[in-house]
PDB file of C-alpha atoms and ligand atoms in Angstrom:
ATOM      1  CA  MET I   1      30.224 -54.013 -29.994  1.00  0.00           C
ATOM      2  CA  ILE I   2      30.327 -51.682 -26.917  1.00  0.00           C
ATOM      3  CA  PRO I   3      28.769 -53.537 -24.025  1.00  0.00           C
ATOM      4  CA  ASN I   4      25.966 -52.139 -21.823  1.00  0.00           C
ATOM      5  CA  VAL I   5      27.184 -52.429 -18.204  1.00  0.00           C
ATOM      6  CA  ILE I   6      24.973 -52.453 -15.248  1.00  0.00           C
ATOM      7  CA  ILE I   7      26.727 -50.106 -12.671  1.00  0.00           C
ATOM      8  CA  GLU I   8      24.287 -50.411  -9.894  1.00  0.00           C
ATOM      9  CA  ARG I   9      21.052 -52.156  -8.816  1.00  0.00           C
ATOM     10  CA  VAL I  10      18.902 -50.741  -6.044  1.00  0.00           C
ATOM     11  CA  THR I  11      15.690 -51.654  -4.531  1.00  0.00           C
ATOM     12  CA  THR I  12      13.134 -48.725  -4.554  1.00  0.00           C
ATOM     13  CA  PRO I  13       9.465 -48.075  -3.903  1.00  0.00           C
ATOM     14  CA  LEU I  14       8.996 -48.165  -7.637  1.00  0.00           C
ATOM     15  CA  GLY I  15      10.597 -51.779  -7.947  1.00  0.00           C
ATOM     16  CA  GLU I  16      14.192 -52.773  -8.777  1.00  0.00           C
ATOM     17  CA  MET I  17      16.145 -49.858 -10.372  1.00  0.00           C
ATOM     18  CA  THR I  18      19.302 -50.448 -12.323  1.00  0.00           C
ATOM     19  CA  LEU I  19      21.705 -47.731 -13.784  1.00  0.00           C
ATOM     20  CA  SER I  20      23.570 -48.882 -16.801  1.00  0.00           C
ATOM     21  CA  GLN I  21      26.112 -47.214 -19.094  1.00  0.00           C
ATOM     22  CA  ARG I  22      27.118 -47.931 -22.689  1.00  0.00           C
ATOM     23  CA  ALA I  23      29.958 -45.735 -23.727  1.00  0.00           C
ATOM     24  CA  GLN I  24      28.992 -42.191 -22.807  1.00  0.00           C
ATOM     25  CA  ASP I  25      25.309 -42.935 -22.353  1.00  0.00           C
ATOM     26  CA  PHE I  26      23.405 -43.812 -19.277  1.00  0.00           C
ATOM     27  CA  SER I  27      19.994 -45.412 -18.733  1.00  0.00           C
ATOM     28  CA  ILE I  28      17.877 -45.927 -15.671  1.00  0.00           C
ATOM     29  CA  ARG I  29      15.382 -48.879 -15.654  1.00  0.00           C
ATOM     30  CA  VAL I  30      12.657 -49.891 -13.165  1.00  0.00           C
ATOM     31  CA  ALA I  31      11.781 -53.598 -13.171  1.00  0.00           C
ATOM     32  CA  GLY I  32      13.545 -53.855 -16.636  1.00  0.00           C
ATOM     33  CA  VAL I  33      11.599 -51.080 -18.249  1.00  0.00           C
ATOM     34  CA  GLU I  34      13.311 -47.944 -19.294  1.00  0.00           C
ATOM     35  CA  LEU I  35      12.514 -44.831 -17.137  1.00  0.00           C
ATOM     36  CA  MET I  36      15.054 -42.484 -18.761  1.00  0.00           C
ATOM     37  CA  SER I  37      17.951 -42.560 -21.182  1.00  0.00           C
ATOM     38  CA  SER I  38      20.527 -40.078 -22.310  1.00  0.00           C
ATOM     39  CA  LEU I  39      19.928 -41.196 -25.871  1.00  0.00           C
ATOM     40  CA  ASN I  40      16.623 -39.499 -26.054  1.00  0.00           C
ATOM     41  CA  HIS I  41      15.878 -36.448 -23.846  1.00  0.00           C
ATOM     42  CA  ARG I  42      14.117 -34.029 -26.454  1.00  0.00           C
ATOM     43  CA  SER I  43      10.731 -34.050 -24.628  1.00  0.00           C
ATOM     44  CA  GLU I  44      12.334 -33.801 -21.147  1.00  0.00           C
ATOM     45  CA  ASP I  45      14.308 -30.821 -22.191  1.00  0.00           C
ATOM     46  CA  GLU I  46      11.165 -29.292 -23.761  1.00  0.00           C
ATOM     47  CA  LEU I  47       9.214 -29.872 -20.578  1.00  0.00           C
ATOM     48  CA  GLY I  48      11.606 -27.670 -18.633  1.00  0.00           C
ATOM     49  CA  LYS I  49      11.912 -25.125 -21.337  1.00  0.00           C
ATOM     50  CA  ILE I  50       8.211 -24.578 -22.205  1.00  0.00           C
ATOM     51  CA  THR I  51       7.123 -24.645 -18.538  1.00  0.00           C
ATOM     52  CA  CYS I  52       9.697 -22.159 -17.319  1.00  0.00           C
ATOM     53  CA  THR I  53      10.270 -19.751 -20.329  1.00  0.00           C
ATOM     54  CA  PRO I  54       6.918 -17.830 -19.389  1.00  0.00           C
ATOM     55  CA  LEU I  55       8.573 -17.408 -15.893  1.00  0.00           C
ATOM     56  CA  ALA I  56      11.624 -15.711 -17.157  1.00  0.00           C
ATOM     57  CA  SER I  57      10.226 -12.239 -16.583  1.00  0.00           C
ATOM     58  CA  LEU I  58       9.357 -12.774 -12.886  1.00  0.00           C
ATOM     59  CA  ARG I  59      11.746 -11.606 -10.355  1.00  0.00           C
ATOM     60  CA  ALA I  60      11.901 -14.689  -8.017  1.00  0.00           C
ATOM     61  CA  PRO I  61       9.522 -17.487  -9.219  1.00  0.00           C
ATOM     62  CA  ASN I  62       9.210 -20.652  -7.255  1.00  0.00           C
ATOM     63  CA  ILE I  63       9.336 -23.979  -9.107  1.00  0.00           C
ATOM     64  CA  LEU I  64       8.920 -27.570  -8.127  1.00  0.00           C
ATOM     65  CA  ILE I  65      10.195 -30.312 -10.159  1.00  0.00           C
ATOM     66  CA  GLY I  66       9.583 -34.129  -9.546  1.00  0.00           C
ATOM     67  CA  GLY I  67      11.659 -36.305 -10.227  1.00  0.00           C
ATOM     68  CA  LEU I  68      15.210 -35.651 -11.108  1.00  0.00           C
ATOM     69  CA  GLY I  69      16.099 -38.552 -13.466  1.00  0.00           C
ATOM     70  CA  LEU I  70      19.095 -37.770 -15.578  1.00  0.00           C
ATOM     71  CA  GLY I  71      18.614 -33.968 -14.744  1.00  0.00           C
ATOM     72  CA  TYR I  72      17.661 -32.822 -18.253  1.00  0.00           C
ATOM     73  CA  THR I  73      14.304 -31.046 -17.323  1.00  0.00           C
ATOM     74  CA  LEU I  74      16.075 -29.397 -14.533  1.00  0.00           C
ATOM     75  CA  ARG I  75      18.781 -28.147 -16.838  1.00  0.00           C
ATOM     76  CA  ALA I  76      16.404 -26.775 -19.346  1.00  0.00           C
ATOM     77  CA  ALA I  77      14.548 -24.946 -16.631  1.00  0.00           C
ATOM     78  CA  LEU I  78      17.655 -23.477 -15.209  1.00  0.00           C
ATOM     79  CA  ASP I  79      18.726 -22.251 -18.571  1.00  0.00           C
ATOM     80  CA  VAL I  80      15.658 -20.047 -18.895  1.00  0.00           C
ATOM     81  CA  LEU I  81      14.956 -18.995 -15.359  1.00  0.00           C
ATOM     82  CA  PRO I  82      16.035 -15.666 -13.659  1.00  0.00           C
ATOM     83  CA  LYS I  83      18.885 -15.492 -11.101  1.00  0.00           C
ATOM     84  CA  GLN I  84      16.586 -15.239  -8.140  1.00  0.00           C
ATOM     85  CA  ALA I  85      14.388 -18.246  -9.059  1.00  0.00           C
ATOM     86  CA  ARG I  86      14.163 -21.047  -6.372  1.00  0.00           C
ATOM     87  CA  VAL I  87      13.860 -24.549  -7.762  1.00  0.00           C
ATOM     88  CA  GLU I  88      13.001 -27.480  -5.447  1.00  0.00           C
ATOM     89  CA  VAL I  89      13.647 -30.743  -6.971  1.00  0.00           C
ATOM     90  CA  ALA I  90      11.822 -33.744  -5.319  1.00  0.00           C
ATOM     91  CA  GLU I  91      13.381 -37.155  -5.912  1.00  0.00           C
ATOM     92  CA  LEU I  92      12.013 -40.394  -4.514  1.00  0.00           C
ATOM     93  CA  VAL I  93      15.145 -42.440  -4.766  1.00  0.00           C
ATOM     94  CA  PRO I  94      18.247 -41.161  -2.994  1.00  0.00           C
ATOM     95  CA  GLU I  95      20.584 -43.097  -5.388  1.00  0.00           C
ATOM     96  CA  VAL I  96      19.405 -41.070  -8.234  1.00  0.00           C
ATOM     97  CA  VAL I  97      20.540 -38.025  -6.436  1.00  0.00           C
ATOM     98  CA  ARG I  98      23.803 -39.510  -5.568  1.00  0.00           C
ATOM     99  CA  TRP I  99      24.410 -40.721  -9.243  1.00  0.00           C
ATOM    100  CA  ASN I 100      23.635 -37.090 -10.523  1.00  0.00           C
ATOM    101  CA  ARG I 101      26.413 -35.895  -8.186  1.00  0.00           C
ATOM    102  CA  THR I 102      28.893 -38.490  -8.755  1.00  0.00           C
ATOM    103  CA  VAL I 103      28.273 -40.526 -12.073  1.00  0.00           C
ATOM    104  CA  PHE I 104      26.491 -38.725 -14.828  1.00  0.00           C
ATOM    105  CA  GLY I 105      26.072 -35.106 -13.799  1.00  0.00           C
ATOM    106  CA  GLN I 106      28.001 -34.005 -16.809  1.00  0.00           C
ATOM    107  CA  LEU I 107      25.153 -35.118 -19.042  1.00  0.00           C
ATOM    108  CA  ALA I 108      23.075 -32.070 -18.026  1.00  0.00           C
ATOM    109  CA  GLY I 109      25.994 -29.678 -17.056  1.00  0.00           C
ATOM    110  CA  HIS I 110      25.895 -30.610 -13.413  1.00  0.00           C
ATOM    111  CA  PRO I 111      22.469 -28.815 -12.591  1.00  0.00           C
ATOM    112  CA  LEU I 112      22.612 -29.887  -8.830  1.00  0.00           C
ATOM    113  CA  THR I 113      25.513 -27.344  -8.332  1.00  0.00           C
ATOM    114  CA  ASP I 114      23.502 -24.456  -9.224  1.00  0.00           C
ATOM    115  CA  PRO I 115      22.702 -22.316  -6.343  1.00  0.00           C
ATOM    116  CA  ARG I 116      19.075 -21.875  -7.194  1.00  0.00           C
ATOM    117  CA  VAL I 117      18.523 -25.722  -6.757  1.00  0.00           C
ATOM    118  CA  THR I 118      17.358 -27.235  -3.496  1.00  0.00           C
ATOM    119  CA  VAL I 119      17.199 -31.070  -3.643  1.00  0.00           C
ATOM    120  CA  ILE I 120      14.368 -32.808  -1.408  1.00  0.00           C
ATOM    121  CA  GLU I 121      14.838 -36.553  -1.184  1.00  0.00           C
ATOM    122  CA  GLY I 122      11.257 -37.880  -0.913  1.00  0.00           C
ATOM    123  CA  ASP I 123       7.830 -38.103  -2.719  1.00  0.00           C
ATOM    124  CA  VAL I 124       6.929 -35.107  -4.862  1.00  0.00           C
ATOM    125  CA  GLY I 125       3.280 -35.888  -3.918  1.00  0.00           C
ATOM    126  CA  ALA I 126       4.078 -35.102  -0.126  1.00  0.00           C
ATOM    127  CA  VAL I 127       5.745 -31.789  -1.194  1.00  0.00           C
ATOM    128  CA  ILE I 128       2.807 -30.850  -3.140  1.00  0.00           C
ATOM    129  CA  ALA I 129       0.304 -31.730  -0.451  1.00  0.00           C
ATOM    130  CA  LYS I 130       2.191 -29.409   2.104  1.00  0.00           C
ATOM    131  CA  ALA I 131       2.182 -26.313  -0.233  1.00  0.00           C
ATOM    132  CA  SER I 132      -0.536 -23.624  -0.507  1.00  0.00           C
ATOM    133  CA  ALA I 133      -0.451 -20.890  -3.277  1.00  0.00           C
ATOM    134  CA  HIS I 134       3.243 -21.182  -3.313  1.00  0.00           C
ATOM    135  CA  TYR I 135       4.542 -22.483  -6.743  1.00  0.00           C
ATOM    136  CA  ASP I 136       4.547 -20.610 -10.002  1.00  0.00           C
ATOM    137  CA  ALA I 137       4.985 -23.873 -11.772  1.00  0.00           C
ATOM    138  CA  ILE I 138       5.145 -27.584 -10.744  1.00  0.00           C
ATOM    139  CA  VAL I 139       6.687 -29.917 -13.234  1.00  0.00           C
ATOM    140  CA  LEU I 140       5.897 -33.677 -13.050  1.00  0.00           C
ATOM    141  CA  ASP I 141       7.978 -36.380 -14.756  1.00  0.00           C
ATOM    142  CA  VAL I 142       8.102 -39.370 -12.392  1.00  0.00           C
ATOM    143  CA  ASP I 143       7.403 -42.230 -14.711  1.00  0.00           C
ATOM    144  CA  ASN I 144       5.689 -43.015 -17.997  1.00  0.00           C
ATOM    145  CA  GLY I 145       2.618 -40.882 -17.241  1.00  0.00           C
ATOM    146  CA  PRO I 146      -0.977 -41.447 -16.063  1.00  0.00           C
ATOM    147  CA  ASP I 147      -1.367 -44.862 -17.729  1.00  0.00           C
ATOM    148  CA  GLY I 148       2.298 -45.743 -17.078  1.00  0.00           C
ATOM    149  CA  LEU I 149       4.699 -47.728 -15.271  1.00  0.00           C
ATOM    150  CA  GLY I 150       4.692 -47.337 -11.556  1.00  0.00           C
ATOM    151  CA  ARG I 151       1.658 -48.317  -9.519  1.00  0.00           C
ATOM    152  CA  HIS I 152       3.635 -46.466  -6.586  1.00  0.00           C
ATOM    153  CA  ASN I 153       2.579 -43.267  -8.393  1.00  0.00           C
ATOM    154  CA  ASP I 154      -0.884 -44.040  -9.469  1.00  0.00           C
ATOM    155  CA  ARG I 155      -2.192 -41.720  -6.754  1.00  0.00           C
ATOM    156  CA  LEU I 156      -0.401 -38.732  -8.188  1.00  0.00           C
ATOM    157  CA  TYR I 157      -2.532 -38.721 -11.248  1.00  0.00           C
ATOM    158  CA  LYS I 158      -5.963 -38.961  -9.263  1.00  0.00           C
ATOM    159  CA  ALA I 159      -8.312 -36.230  -8.449  1.00  0.00           C
ATOM    160  CA  ALA I 160      -7.190 -35.723  -4.799  1.00  0.00           C
ATOM    161  CA  ALA I 161      -3.649 -35.173  -6.014  1.00  0.00           C
ATOM    162  CA  LEU I 162      -4.664 -32.823  -8.784  1.00  0.00           C
ATOM    163  CA  ALA I 163      -6.697 -30.736  -6.428  1.00  0.00           C
ATOM    164  CA  ALA I 164      -3.660 -30.741  -4.099  1.00  0.00           C
ATOM    165  CA  ALA I 165      -1.615 -29.457  -7.053  1.00  0.00           C
ATOM    166  CA  ARG I 166      -4.015 -26.713  -7.706  1.00  0.00           C
ATOM    167  CA  ARG I 167      -3.894 -25.628  -4.122  1.00  0.00           C
ATOM    168  CA  ALA I 168      -0.008 -25.639  -4.244  1.00  0.00           C
ATOM    169  CA  LEU I 169      -0.032 -23.289  -7.235  1.00  0.00           C
ATOM    170  CA  VAL I 170      -0.562 -19.572  -7.306  1.00  0.00           C
ATOM    171  CA  ASP I 171      -3.567 -18.446  -9.472  1.00  0.00           C
ATOM    172  CA  GLY I 172      -2.399 -18.757 -13.064  1.00  0.00           C
ATOM    173  CA  GLY I 173       0.458 -21.055 -11.983  1.00  0.00           C
ATOM    174  CA  LEU I 174       1.304 -23.970 -14.451  1.00  0.00           C
ATOM    175  CA  TYR I 175       1.094 -27.623 -13.785  1.00  0.00           C
ATOM    176  CA  ALA I 176       3.158 -29.512 -16.499  1.00  0.00           C
ATOM    177  CA  VAL I 177       2.913 -33.332 -16.634  1.00  0.00           C
ATOM    178  CA  TRP I 178       4.909 -35.411 -18.982  1.00  0.00           C
ATOM    179  CA  SER I 179       3.690 -38.741 -20.245  1.00  0.00           C
ATOM    180  CA  SER I 180       4.425 -41.313 -22.886  1.00  0.00           C
ATOM    181  CA  PHE I 181       0.739 -42.000 -23.492  1.00  0.00           C
ATOM    182  CA  GLU I 182      -2.247 -39.641 -24.248  1.00  0.00           C
ATOM    183  CA  SER I 183      -5.064 -39.901 -21.745  1.00  0.00           C
ATOM    184  CA  PRO I 184      -8.308 -38.249 -22.289  1.00  0.00           C
ATOM    185  CA  THR I 185      -9.489 -39.231 -18.773  1.00  0.00           C
ATOM    186  CA  PHE I 186      -6.492 -37.462 -17.196  1.00  0.00           C
ATOM    187  CA  THR I 187      -7.363 -34.259 -19.477  1.00  0.00           C
ATOM    188  CA  LYS I 188     -10.857 -34.436 -18.125  1.00  0.00           C
ATOM    189  CA  TRP I 189      -9.777 -34.785 -14.377  1.00  0.00           C
ATOM    190  CA  LEU I 190      -7.371 -31.807 -14.741  1.00  0.00           C
ATOM    191  CA  ALA I 191     -10.156 -29.616 -16.075  1.00  0.00           C
ATOM    192  CA  GLY I 192     -12.304 -30.841 -13.082  1.00  0.00           C
ATOM    193  CA  ALA I 193      -9.559 -29.847 -10.625  1.00  0.00           C
ATOM    194  CA  GLY I 194      -9.576 -26.177 -11.685  1.00  0.00           C
ATOM    195  CA  PHE I 195      -7.256 -26.079 -14.673  1.00  0.00           C
ATOM    196  CA  THR I 196      -7.384 -24.875 -18.165  1.00  0.00           C
ATOM    197  CA  VAL I 197      -5.630 -27.682 -20.188  1.00  0.00           C
ATOM    198  CA  GLU I 198      -3.626 -27.704 -23.220  1.00  0.00           C
ATOM    199  CA  LEU I 199      -2.005 -30.937 -24.345  1.00  0.00           C
ATOM    200  CA  GLN I 200       1.338 -30.766 -26.398  1.00  0.00           C
ATOM    201  CA  LYS I 201       2.597 -33.562 -28.627  1.00  0.00           C
ATOM    202  CA  ILE I 202       6.325 -33.972 -28.953  1.00  0.00           C
ATOM    203  CA  LYS I 203       7.972 -36.273 -31.510  1.00  0.00           C
ATOM    204  CA  ALA I 204      11.412 -37.551 -30.396  1.00  0.00           C
ATOM    205  CA  ARG I 205      13.393 -40.304 -32.151  1.00  0.00           C
ATOM    206  CA  GLY I 206      10.364 -42.077 -33.446  1.00  0.00           C
ATOM    207  CA  ALA I 207       8.545 -41.897 -30.149  1.00  0.00           C
ATOM    208  CA  THR I 208       5.655 -39.627 -29.363  1.00  0.00           C
ATOM    209  CA  HIS I 209       5.540 -37.948 -25.918  1.00  0.00           C
ATOM    210  CA  TRP I 210       2.771 -35.815 -24.465  1.00  0.00           C
ATOM    211  CA  ILE I 211       2.939 -32.928 -22.038  1.00  0.00           C
ATOM    212  CA  TRP I 212      -0.148 -31.604 -20.367  1.00  0.00           C
ATOM    213  CA  MET I 213       0.303 -27.844 -19.744  1.00  0.00           C
ATOM    214  CA  ALA I 214      -2.514 -27.134 -17.231  1.00  0.00           C
ATOM    215  CA  ARG I 215      -2.934 -23.585 -16.039  1.00  0.00           C
ATOM    216  CA  ALA I 216      -4.606 -22.862 -12.595  1.00  0.00           C
ATOM    217  CA  LYS I 217      -7.811 -20.910 -13.016  1.00  0.00           C
ATOM    218  CA  PRO I 218      -8.054 -18.136 -10.503  1.00  0.00           C
ATOM    219  CA  SER I 219      -9.631 -19.170  -7.280  1.00  0.00           C
ATOM    220  CA  PRO I 220     -13.331 -18.227  -6.940  1.00  0.00           C
TER     221      PRO I 220
HETATM  222  C1  SAM D   1      11.520 -40.428 -16.036  1.00  0.00           C
HETATM  223  S1  SAM D   1      12.677 -39.959 -14.712  1.00  0.00           S
HETATM  224  C2  SAM D   1      12.695 -38.186 -14.823  1.00  0.00           C
HETATM  225  C3  SAM D   1      13.512 -37.737 -16.033  1.00  0.00           C
HETATM  226  C4  SAM D   1      13.895 -36.197 -15.906  1.00  0.00           C
HETATM  227  N1  SAM D   1      12.695 -35.402 -16.370  1.00  0.00           N
HETATM  228  C5  SAM D   1      15.072 -36.026 -16.789  1.00  0.00           C
HETATM  229  O1  SAM D   1      15.255 -35.026 -17.428  1.00  0.00           O
HETATM  230  O2  SAM D   1      16.049 -36.748 -16.802  1.00  0.00           O
HETATM  231  C6  SAM D   1      11.593 -40.136 -13.232  1.00  0.00           C
HETATM  232  C7  SAM D   1      12.341 -39.797 -12.008  1.00  0.00           C
HETATM  233  O3  SAM D   1      11.182 -39.628 -11.014  1.00  0.00           O
HETATM  234  C8  SAM D   1      11.634 -40.249  -9.751  1.00  0.00           C
HETATM  235  N2  SAM D   1      10.367 -40.569  -9.042  1.00  0.00           N
HETATM  236  C9  SAM D   1       9.549 -41.529  -9.324  1.00  0.00           C
HETATM  237  N3  SAM D   1       8.491 -41.407  -8.499  1.00  0.00           N
HETATM  238  C10 SAM D   1       8.676 -40.379  -7.876  1.00  0.00           C
HETATM  239  C11 SAM D   1       7.927 -39.629  -6.821  1.00  0.00           C
HETATM  240  N4  SAM D   1       6.731 -40.137  -6.381  1.00  0.00           N
HETATM  241  N5  SAM D   1       8.360 -38.439  -6.181  1.00  0.00           N
HETATM  242  C12 SAM D   1       9.537 -38.045  -6.635  1.00  0.00           C
HETATM  243  N6  SAM D   1      10.488 -38.629  -7.554  1.00  0.00           N
HETATM  244  C13 SAM D   1       9.970 -39.723  -8.097  1.00  0.00           C
HETATM  245  C14 SAM D   1      12.373 -41.464 -10.368  1.00  0.00           C
HETATM  246  O4  SAM D   1      13.151 -42.098  -9.345  1.00  0.00           O
HETATM  247  C15 SAM D   1      13.210 -40.916 -11.512  1.00  0.00           C
HETATM  248  O5  SAM D   1      14.360 -40.412 -11.101  1.00  0.00           O
END
């Protein structure tokens, strides 16, 4: 049997993070719970694709993706976005950025080398809070979703953060949020923050994942 080898352990605001490898596959865990694995990335690919395909006809759309993980969502977004797109990727854990550059960048075709990409090492919530009517799309995949893993990110799913996301988007902009759980409460909060909400269900290797596609209603 091929062994699963822990390559690195780091202390992060989310808890202890480990990067492990089994043959050609990589997995990132936080406090022992899987955050992302190269064995199953169908819904992460879909997240980038369905959010960014409608932006393909814009000349120079602005996109924010948080966080980076193994880079699949970023890759899927880059594959459909135009040449002049600007894609900011906010990643909380500097080691994740380093691993993408040095350990497993090949998994998603080295997306950080694409000239359209700017990496921000920091909290995506802070990046959203600073922006005003700027992004055509914001893509959030930072943990397991509104009822998920990380207490560090709880506030990202609360009303104040959703209002900030609405402010950061242009009218009609898209806020796409990945989750491994359905959450009717989160759907309600998104609607209350000025979004028209559609929930997509994605089946991947026996698991069901969810993506909220929330479109910013025009400002009154
Ligand atoms: C589930 S992974 C993302 C998977 C990614 N969509 C992919 O295709 O591989 C979550 C990532 O978000 C990062 N993260 C967690 N909280 C964050 C935050 N508040 N701001 C920015 N990045 C964050 C984690 O370190 C991790 O790299």
